XYZ file of C-alpha atoms in Angstrom:
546
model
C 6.319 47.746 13.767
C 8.646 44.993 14.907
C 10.004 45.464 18.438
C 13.279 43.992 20.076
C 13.329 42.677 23.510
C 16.831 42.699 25.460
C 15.655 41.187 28.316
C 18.116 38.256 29.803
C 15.442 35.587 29.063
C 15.792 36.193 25.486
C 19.614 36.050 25.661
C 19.306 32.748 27.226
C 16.811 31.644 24.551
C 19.876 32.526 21.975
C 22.761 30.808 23.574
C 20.232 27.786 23.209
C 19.500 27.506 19.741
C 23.036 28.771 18.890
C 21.531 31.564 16.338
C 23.022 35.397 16.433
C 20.674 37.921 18.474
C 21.223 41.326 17.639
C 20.268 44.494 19.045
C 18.518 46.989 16.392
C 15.482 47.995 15.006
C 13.261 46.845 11.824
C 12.494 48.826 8.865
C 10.556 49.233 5.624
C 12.398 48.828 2.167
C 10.281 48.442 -0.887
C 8.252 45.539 -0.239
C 10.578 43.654 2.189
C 11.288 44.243 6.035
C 14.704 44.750 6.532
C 16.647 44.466 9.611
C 19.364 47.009 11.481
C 21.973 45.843 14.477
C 22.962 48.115 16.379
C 25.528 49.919 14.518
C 23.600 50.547 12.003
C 24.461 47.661 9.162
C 22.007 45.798 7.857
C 21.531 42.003 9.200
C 22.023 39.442 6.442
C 22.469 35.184 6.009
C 21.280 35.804 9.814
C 18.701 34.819 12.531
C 17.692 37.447 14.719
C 15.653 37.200 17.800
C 12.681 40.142 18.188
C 10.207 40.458 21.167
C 10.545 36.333 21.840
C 10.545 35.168 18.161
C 13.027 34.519 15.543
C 13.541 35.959 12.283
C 15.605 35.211 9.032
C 17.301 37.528 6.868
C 18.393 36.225 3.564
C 21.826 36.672 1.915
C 20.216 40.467 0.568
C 19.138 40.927 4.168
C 15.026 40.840 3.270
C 12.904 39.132 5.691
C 11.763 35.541 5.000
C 8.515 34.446 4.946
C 6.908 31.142 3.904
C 9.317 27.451 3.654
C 12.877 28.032 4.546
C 15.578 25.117 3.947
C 18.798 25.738 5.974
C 21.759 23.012 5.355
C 19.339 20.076 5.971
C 16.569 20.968 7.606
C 13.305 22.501 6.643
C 11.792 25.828 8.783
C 8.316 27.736 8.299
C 8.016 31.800 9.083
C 4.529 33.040 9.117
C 3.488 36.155 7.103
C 4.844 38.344 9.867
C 8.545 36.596 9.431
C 7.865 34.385 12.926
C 9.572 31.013 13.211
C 7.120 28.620 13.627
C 7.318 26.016 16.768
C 5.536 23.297 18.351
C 2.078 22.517 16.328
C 1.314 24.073 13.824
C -1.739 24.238 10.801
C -0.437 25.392 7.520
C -3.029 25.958 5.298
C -5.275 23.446 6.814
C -2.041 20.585 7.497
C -0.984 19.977 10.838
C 2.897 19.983 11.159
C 5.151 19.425 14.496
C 8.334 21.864 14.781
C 10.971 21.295 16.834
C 11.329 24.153 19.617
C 14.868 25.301 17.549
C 11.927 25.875 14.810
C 13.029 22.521 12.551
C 10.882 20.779 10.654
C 9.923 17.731 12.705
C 6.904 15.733 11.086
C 4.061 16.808 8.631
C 3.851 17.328 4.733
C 7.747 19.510 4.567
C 9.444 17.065 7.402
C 11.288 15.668 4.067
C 13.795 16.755 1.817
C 10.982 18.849 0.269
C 8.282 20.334 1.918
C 5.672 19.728 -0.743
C 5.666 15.680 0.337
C 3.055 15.129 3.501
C 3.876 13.159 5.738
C 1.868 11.925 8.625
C 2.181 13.524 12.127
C 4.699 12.254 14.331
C 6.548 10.850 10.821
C 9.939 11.945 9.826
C 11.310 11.867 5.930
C 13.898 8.841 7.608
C 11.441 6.795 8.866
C 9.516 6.712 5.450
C 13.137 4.535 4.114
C 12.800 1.111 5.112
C 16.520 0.702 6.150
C 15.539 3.475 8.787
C 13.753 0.514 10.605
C 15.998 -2.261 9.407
C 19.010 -0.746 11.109
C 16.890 -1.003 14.789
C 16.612 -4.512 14.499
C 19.630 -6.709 14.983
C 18.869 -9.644 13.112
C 17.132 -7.897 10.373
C 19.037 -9.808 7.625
C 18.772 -13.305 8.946
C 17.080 -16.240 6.856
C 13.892 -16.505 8.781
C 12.591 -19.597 7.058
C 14.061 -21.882 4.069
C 11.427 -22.442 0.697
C 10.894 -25.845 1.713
C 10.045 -24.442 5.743
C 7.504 -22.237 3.489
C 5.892 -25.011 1.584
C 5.076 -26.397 4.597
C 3.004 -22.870 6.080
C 1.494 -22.584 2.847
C 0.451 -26.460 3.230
C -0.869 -25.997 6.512
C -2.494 -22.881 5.337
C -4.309 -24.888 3.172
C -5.396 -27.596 5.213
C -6.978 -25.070 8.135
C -10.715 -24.434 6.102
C -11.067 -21.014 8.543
C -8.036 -19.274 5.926
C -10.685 -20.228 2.910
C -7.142 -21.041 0.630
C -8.046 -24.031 -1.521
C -5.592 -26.479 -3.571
C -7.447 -25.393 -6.579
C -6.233 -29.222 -8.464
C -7.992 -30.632 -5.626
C -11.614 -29.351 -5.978
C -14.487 -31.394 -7.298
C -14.236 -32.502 -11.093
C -18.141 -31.727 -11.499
C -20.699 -29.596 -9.767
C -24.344 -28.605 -10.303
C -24.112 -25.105 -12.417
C -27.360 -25.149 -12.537
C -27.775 -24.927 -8.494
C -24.934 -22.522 -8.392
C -26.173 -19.791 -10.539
C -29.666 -19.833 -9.405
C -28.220 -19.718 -5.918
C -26.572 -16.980 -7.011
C -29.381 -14.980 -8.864
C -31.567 -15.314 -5.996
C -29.262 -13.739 -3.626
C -30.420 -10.266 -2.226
C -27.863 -7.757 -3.234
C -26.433 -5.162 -0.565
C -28.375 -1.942 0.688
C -27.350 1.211 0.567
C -25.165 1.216 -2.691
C -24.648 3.696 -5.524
C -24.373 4.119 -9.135
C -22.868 7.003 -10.432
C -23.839 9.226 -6.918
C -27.146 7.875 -7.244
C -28.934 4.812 -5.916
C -28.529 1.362 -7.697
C -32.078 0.945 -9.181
C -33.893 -2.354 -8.487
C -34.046 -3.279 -12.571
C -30.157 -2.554 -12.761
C -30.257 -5.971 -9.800
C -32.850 -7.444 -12.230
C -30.085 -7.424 -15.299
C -27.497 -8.983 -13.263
C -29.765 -11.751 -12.143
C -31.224 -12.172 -15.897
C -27.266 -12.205 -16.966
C -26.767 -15.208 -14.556
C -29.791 -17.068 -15.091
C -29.044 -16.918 -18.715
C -25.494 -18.602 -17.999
C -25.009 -21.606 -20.324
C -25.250 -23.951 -17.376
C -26.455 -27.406 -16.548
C -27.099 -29.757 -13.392
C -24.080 -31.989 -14.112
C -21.073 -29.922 -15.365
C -17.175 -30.379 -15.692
C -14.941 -28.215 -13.804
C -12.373 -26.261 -16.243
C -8.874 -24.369 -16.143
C -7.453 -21.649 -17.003
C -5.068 -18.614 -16.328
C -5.286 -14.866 -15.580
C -3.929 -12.869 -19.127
C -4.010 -9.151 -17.653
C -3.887 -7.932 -13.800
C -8.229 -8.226 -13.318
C -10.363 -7.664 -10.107
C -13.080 -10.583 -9.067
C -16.391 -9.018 -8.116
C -19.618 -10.671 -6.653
C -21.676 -9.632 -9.590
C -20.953 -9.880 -13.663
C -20.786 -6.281 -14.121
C -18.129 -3.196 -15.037
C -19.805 -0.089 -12.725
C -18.203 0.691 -9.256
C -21.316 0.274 -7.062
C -19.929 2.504 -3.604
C -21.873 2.368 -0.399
C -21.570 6.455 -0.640
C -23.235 9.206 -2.870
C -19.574 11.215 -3.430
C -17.370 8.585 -3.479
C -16.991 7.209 -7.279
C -13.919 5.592 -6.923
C -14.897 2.847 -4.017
C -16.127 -0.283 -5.709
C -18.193 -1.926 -3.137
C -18.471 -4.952 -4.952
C -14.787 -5.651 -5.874
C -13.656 -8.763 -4.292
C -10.009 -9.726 -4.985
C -7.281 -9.185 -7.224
C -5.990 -11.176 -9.880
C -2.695 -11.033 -10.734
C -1.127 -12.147 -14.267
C -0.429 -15.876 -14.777
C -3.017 -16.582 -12.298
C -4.246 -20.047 -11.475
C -8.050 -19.943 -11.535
C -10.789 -22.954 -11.612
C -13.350 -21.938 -14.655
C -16.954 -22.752 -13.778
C -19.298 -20.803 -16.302
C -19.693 -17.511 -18.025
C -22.250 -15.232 -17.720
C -25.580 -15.895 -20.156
C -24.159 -12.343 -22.008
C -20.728 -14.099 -22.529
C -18.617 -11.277 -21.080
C -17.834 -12.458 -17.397
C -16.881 -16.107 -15.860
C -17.434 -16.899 -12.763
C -13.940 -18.375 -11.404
C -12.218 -19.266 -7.957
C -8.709 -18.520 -7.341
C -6.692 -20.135 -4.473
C -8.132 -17.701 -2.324
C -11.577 -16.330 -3.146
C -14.407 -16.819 -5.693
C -16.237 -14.352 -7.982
C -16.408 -12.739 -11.149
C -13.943 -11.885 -13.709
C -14.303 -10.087 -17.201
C -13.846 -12.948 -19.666
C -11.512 -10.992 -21.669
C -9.094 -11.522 -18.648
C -8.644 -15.264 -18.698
C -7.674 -17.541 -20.579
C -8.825 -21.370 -20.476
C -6.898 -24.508 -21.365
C -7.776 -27.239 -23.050
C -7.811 -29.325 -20.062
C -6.661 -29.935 -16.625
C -3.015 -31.252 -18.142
C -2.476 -28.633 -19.924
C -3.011 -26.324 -17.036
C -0.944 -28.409 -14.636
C 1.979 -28.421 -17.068
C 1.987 -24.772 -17.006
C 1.979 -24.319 -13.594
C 4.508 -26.585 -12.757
C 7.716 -24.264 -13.227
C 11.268 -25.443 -12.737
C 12.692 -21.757 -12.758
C 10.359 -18.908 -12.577
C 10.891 -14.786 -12.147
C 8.987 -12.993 -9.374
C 7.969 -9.914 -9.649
C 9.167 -7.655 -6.553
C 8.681 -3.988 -7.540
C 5.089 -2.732 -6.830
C 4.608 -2.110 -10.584
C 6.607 -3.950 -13.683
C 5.686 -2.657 -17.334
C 6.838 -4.994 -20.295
C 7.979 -2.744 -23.457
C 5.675 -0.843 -25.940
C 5.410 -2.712 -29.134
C 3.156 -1.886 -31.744
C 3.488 -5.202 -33.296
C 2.414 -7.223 -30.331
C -0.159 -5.145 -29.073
C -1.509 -7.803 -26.529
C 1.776 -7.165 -24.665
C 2.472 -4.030 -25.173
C 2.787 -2.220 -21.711
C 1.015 -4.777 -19.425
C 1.394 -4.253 -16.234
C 2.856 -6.819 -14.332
C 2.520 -6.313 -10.166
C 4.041 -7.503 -6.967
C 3.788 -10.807 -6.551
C 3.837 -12.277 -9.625
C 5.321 -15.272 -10.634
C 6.545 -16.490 -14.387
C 8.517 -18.978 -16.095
C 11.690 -18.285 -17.170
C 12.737 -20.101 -20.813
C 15.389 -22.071 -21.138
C 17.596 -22.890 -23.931
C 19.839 -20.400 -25.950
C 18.317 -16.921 -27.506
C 20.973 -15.208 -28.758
C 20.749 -16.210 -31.717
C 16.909 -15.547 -32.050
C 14.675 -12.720 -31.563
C 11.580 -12.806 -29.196
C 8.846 -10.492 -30.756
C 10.798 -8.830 -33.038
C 14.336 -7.961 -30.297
C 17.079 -10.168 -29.387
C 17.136 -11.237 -25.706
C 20.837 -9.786 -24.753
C 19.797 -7.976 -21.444
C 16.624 -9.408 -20.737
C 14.520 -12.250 -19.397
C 13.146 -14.093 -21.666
C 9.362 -15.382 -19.664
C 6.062 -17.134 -20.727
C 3.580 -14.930 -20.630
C -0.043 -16.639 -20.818
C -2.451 -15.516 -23.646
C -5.980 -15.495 -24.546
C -6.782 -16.920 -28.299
C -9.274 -15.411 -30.263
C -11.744 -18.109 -29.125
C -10.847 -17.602 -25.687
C -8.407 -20.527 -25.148
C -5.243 -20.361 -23.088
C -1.587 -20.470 -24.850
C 1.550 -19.188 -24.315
C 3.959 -16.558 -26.079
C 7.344 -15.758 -24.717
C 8.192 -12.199 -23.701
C 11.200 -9.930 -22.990
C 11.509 -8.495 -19.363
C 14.452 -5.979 -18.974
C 17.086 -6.841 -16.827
C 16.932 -3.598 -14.776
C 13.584 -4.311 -14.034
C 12.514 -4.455 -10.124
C 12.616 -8.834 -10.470
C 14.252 -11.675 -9.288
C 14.752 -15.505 -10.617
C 12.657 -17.640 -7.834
C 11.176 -16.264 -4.486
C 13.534 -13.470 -2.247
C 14.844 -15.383 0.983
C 12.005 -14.081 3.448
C 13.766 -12.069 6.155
C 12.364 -9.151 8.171
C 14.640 -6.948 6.333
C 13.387 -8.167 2.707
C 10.068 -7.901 4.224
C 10.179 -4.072 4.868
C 11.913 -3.451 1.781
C 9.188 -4.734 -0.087
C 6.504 -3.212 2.140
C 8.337 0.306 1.218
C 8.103 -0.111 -2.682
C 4.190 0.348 -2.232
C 4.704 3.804 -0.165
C 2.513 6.538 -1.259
C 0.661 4.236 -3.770
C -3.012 5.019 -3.771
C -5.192 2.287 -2.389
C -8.207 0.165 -3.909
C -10.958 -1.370 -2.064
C -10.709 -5.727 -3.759
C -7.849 -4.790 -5.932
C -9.591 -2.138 -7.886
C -8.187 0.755 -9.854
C -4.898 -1.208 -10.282
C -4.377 -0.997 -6.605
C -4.503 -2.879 -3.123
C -6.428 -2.771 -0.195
C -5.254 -3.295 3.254
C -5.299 -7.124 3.528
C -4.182 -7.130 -0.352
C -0.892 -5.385 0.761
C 0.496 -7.420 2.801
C -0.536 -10.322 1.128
C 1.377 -9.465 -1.983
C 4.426 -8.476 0.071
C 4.635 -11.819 1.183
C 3.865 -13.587 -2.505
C 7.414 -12.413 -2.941
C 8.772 -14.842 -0.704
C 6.901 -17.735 -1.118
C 3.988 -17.244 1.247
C 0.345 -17.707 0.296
C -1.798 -15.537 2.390
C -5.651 -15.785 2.844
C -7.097 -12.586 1.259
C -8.594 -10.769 4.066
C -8.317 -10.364 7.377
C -10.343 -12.510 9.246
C -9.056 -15.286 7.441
C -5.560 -14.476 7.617
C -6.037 -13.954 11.404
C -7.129 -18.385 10.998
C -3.757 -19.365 9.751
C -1.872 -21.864 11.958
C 0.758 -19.359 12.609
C 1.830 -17.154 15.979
C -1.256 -15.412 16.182
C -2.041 -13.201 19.379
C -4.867 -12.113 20.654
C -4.505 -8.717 22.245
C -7.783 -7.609 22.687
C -7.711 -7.767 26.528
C -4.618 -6.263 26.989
C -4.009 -2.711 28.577
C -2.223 0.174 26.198
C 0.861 -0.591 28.649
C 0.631 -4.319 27.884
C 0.455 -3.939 24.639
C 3.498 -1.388 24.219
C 5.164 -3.965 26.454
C 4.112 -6.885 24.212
C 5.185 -4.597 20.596
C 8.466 -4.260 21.815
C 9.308 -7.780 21.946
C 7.204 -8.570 18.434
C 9.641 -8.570 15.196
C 9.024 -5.975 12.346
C 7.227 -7.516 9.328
C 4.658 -8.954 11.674
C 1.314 -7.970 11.623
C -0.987 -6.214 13.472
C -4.892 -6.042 13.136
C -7.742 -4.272 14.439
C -11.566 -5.223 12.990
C -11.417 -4.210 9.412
C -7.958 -2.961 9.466
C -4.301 -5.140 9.259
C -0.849 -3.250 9.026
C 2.774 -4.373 9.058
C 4.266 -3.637 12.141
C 7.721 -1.326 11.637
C 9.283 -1.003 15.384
C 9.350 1.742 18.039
C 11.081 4.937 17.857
C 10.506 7.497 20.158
C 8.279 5.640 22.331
C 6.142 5.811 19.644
C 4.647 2.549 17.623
C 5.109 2.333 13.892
C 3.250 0.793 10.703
C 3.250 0.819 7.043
C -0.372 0.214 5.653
C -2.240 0.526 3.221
C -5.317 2.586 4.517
C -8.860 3.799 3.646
C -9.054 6.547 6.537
C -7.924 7.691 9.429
C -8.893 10.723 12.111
C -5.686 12.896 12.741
C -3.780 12.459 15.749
C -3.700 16.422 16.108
C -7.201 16.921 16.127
C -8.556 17.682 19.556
C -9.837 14.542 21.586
C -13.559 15.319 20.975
C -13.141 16.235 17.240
C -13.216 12.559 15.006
C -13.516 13.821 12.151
C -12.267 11.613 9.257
C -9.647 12.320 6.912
C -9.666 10.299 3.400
C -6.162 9.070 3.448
C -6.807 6.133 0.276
C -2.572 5.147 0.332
C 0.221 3.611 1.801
C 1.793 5.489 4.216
C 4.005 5.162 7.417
C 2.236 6.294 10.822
C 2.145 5.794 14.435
C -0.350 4.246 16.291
C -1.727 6.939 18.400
C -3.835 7.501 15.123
C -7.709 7.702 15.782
C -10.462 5.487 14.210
C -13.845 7.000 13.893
C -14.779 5.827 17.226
C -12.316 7.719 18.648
C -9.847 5.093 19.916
C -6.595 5.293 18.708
C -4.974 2.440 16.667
C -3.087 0.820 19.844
C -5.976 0.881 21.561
C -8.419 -1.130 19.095
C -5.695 -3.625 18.033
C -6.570 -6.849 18.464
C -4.189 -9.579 16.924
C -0.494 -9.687 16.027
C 0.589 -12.511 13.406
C 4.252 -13.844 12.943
C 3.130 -15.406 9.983
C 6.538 -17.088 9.973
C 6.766 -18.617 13.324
């Protein structure tokens, strides 16, 4: 049985959390504690305070157990009616409580308590304008499109950032050289089909597949465009090949994503016909064939990439209409980043596949021919769709407003399962404005930008240095890059896209790694496996504007 305490410690304890304190005793009423003051009436809508914890009683005067949601703020009472304070585990999830028993961080610290959160995270910071309103000069122009032109030129003159002016590269190259180069290469250890390990004669059929490629010594370099969203890979194959036993949805051998309306260089196919082996501005691999589309020649692909007025896409996801008349449009997915040409000219009159164009953009979409070869169909886009005609002026406010469109989306190591990776992230936040990032980190971390290396500073120096860094920058530790967000609290934020992390809130000896696989905000006294928090392994910090 409950007990009350009336000792002047406890009154002091109410006049600071401003609840009612009663004096009374508890009792037993069907299957619900119910609560007595003093004179005998029953205590309802009401906190109570019992033997140094507080209680609620609902509008019926029952005892509350479980989530409670007062005006705006979340609480949690255990099975015995106590408020929870301080840190707490709730079925497994660590949450932080205010000592007034609110809801500070944790899955519950937003506006419903079945959305996690990380610790130290609040439901405001996860809104971008929670961190746009802490810096100043959030909305200023950082850099005009013809400032940009000139990174992204540099960018591509540095060879460290591996970005390539793909009408620059050699006209011809030895195929032959290339693919046997390639078939002779010893494939990665430690790798897994299906939870079990990659036999040696599934690496013989790849090799046989790109010996067999229709390829000669002397060979002319050809064109061509990305049809559907696709993922490059370092081998012509479909299977997710993960460097663990219970992990089928890493794909180890995913390279890069590919978004629609691509510009790729076509070298060969595969001897099987079903993969080409292609190089983007940024990276080189292997694409399903199916994917791309090639043109007739190099002027046919430099017309189409040379677009007066173009639409970006700037929502994480864009989905054209369902047709069932134009099924090789119907629903594709169109992702951050992308970029296509508008039409011009009057369609009012006229109807693009089948619809008049009132409230819509009218784009050209690239397409794949039956024998493979590129052309181009136009397409509606809705106007309410998350786009915008030409790049978004790149300011540190745009730049966390695109960042938060991705939060929560799951992540994908090389672009698989229709989803980023770290490096990917931020790189396709920044395709909205213009900027052409390297695709990983170390190469990003080459760009002749404001790079810094931090790696011999203290903790202190570095929470000294973060304070004076802009949001939108970002931050990197080996294998891991983030966009910075600001401090709050004395506390460092980023938004990232992340693989896995060891909880804060676990004791210091206890690393223990959580699979995280999505964007989400956190701070930086998260742990690696090594122990080390996130501040204390970063090494660089990029204003990739500056």
């Amino acid at each position: 049985m409950k007990q009350l305490g009336k000792s002047l410690a406890l009154l002091v304890l109410c006049g600071m959390f401003a609840f009612p304190a009663y004096g009374g005793t508890w009792r037993m009423e069907g299957n619900f504690w119910r609560y007595q003051d003093d004179g005998g009436a029953d205590v309802c809508g009401q906190w109570v305070l019992d033997d140094g914890s507080w209680y609620y009683l609902d509008a019926r005067g029952n005892m509350c157990t479980g989530w409670l949601k007062l005006d705006d703020d979340w609480y949690y009472l255990d099975e015995s009616g106590r408020m929870a304070v301080g840190n707490r585990k709730i079925n497994g999830t660590a949450y932080i409580f205010l000592q007034d028993g609110r809801l500070q961080s944790g899955p519950g610290a937003s506006d419903e308590p079945g959305i996690s959160l990380a610790p130290y995270v609040t439901s405001q910071m996860c809104e971008a304008d929670y961190w746009i309103s802490r810096y100043p000069s959030a909305s200023a122009r950082l850099k005009s499109q013809q400032e940009i032109r000139q990174i992204n030129l540099r960018i591509r003159q540095t060879p460290e950032t591996n970005v390539v002016d793909l009408s620059a590269l050699p006209e011809t190259f030895n195929g032959r050289a290339m693919a046997d180069s390639m078939a002779a290469a010893k494939p990665p250890a430690g790798l897994y089909l299906n939870g079990q390990p990659v036999p040696e004669s599934y690496y013989d059929a790849i090799r046989a597949n790109i010996r067999g490629s229709a390829v000669s010594e002397s060979m002319g370099l050809r064109y061509g465009f990305a049809v559907n969203r696709t993922v490059m890979r370092s081998y012509p194959c479909d299977d997710f090949l993960s460097d663990s036993p219970d992990d089928p949805e890493w794909d180890n051998i995913a390279s890069s994503a590919v978004l629609v309306n691509e510009p790729l260089a076509v070298y060969f196919f595969s001897g099987d016909g079903r993969y080409a082996y292609v190089r983007s501005a940024v990276c080189p691999g292997w694409v399903p064939a199916a994917d791309i589309a090639v043109c007739s020649g190099k002027a046919q692909w430099e017309d189409a990439r040379n677009m007066t007025r173009f639409l970006v896409v700037t929502g994480d996801k864009v989905y054209l209409e369902t047709s069932t008349a134009y099924p090789d449009i119907s629903q594709k997915m169109l992702t951050m980043g992308t970029v296509l040409e508008l039409v011009e000219g009057d369609w009012q009159t006229g109807l693009v596949n089948g619809r008049a164009s009132w409230n819509n953009y009218v784009v050209k979409l690239p397409c794949r021919n039956e024998d493979g070869s590129f052309s181009q169909k136009p397409a509606l886009i809705s106007a309410s769709r998350d786009v915008n005609i030409g790049y978004l002026p790149l300011s540190v406010s745009g730049i966390l407003k695109q960042a938060f469109k991705a939060l929560g989306n799951r992540y994908g190591w090389g672009g698989s399962l229709d989803a980023q990776d770290c490096s990917s992230f931020v790189r396709e936040v920044y395709l909205c404005f213009g900027l052409e990032l390297p695709r990983n980190t170390t190469w990003q971390a080459a760009m002749p930008v404001q790079v810094t290396d931090l790696s011999a500073m203290s903790v202190d120096e570095k929470e000294k240095f973060l304070r004076t860094l802009p949001p939108g920058s970002v931050l990197q530790f080996p294998g891991h890059e983030m966009i910075y967000l600001g401090e709050s609290g004395g506390r460092f934020y980023t938004i990232n896209d992340v693989s896995s992390i060891v909880n804060p809130l676990q004791a210091e000896e206890d690393v223990s790694v959580s699979r995280i696989r999505s964007v989400i905000v956190n701070d930086m006294s998260t742990r690696r496996a090594s122990g080390k928090t996130w501040l204390e392994q970063t090494n660089r910090a990029i204003v990739v504007w500056k």
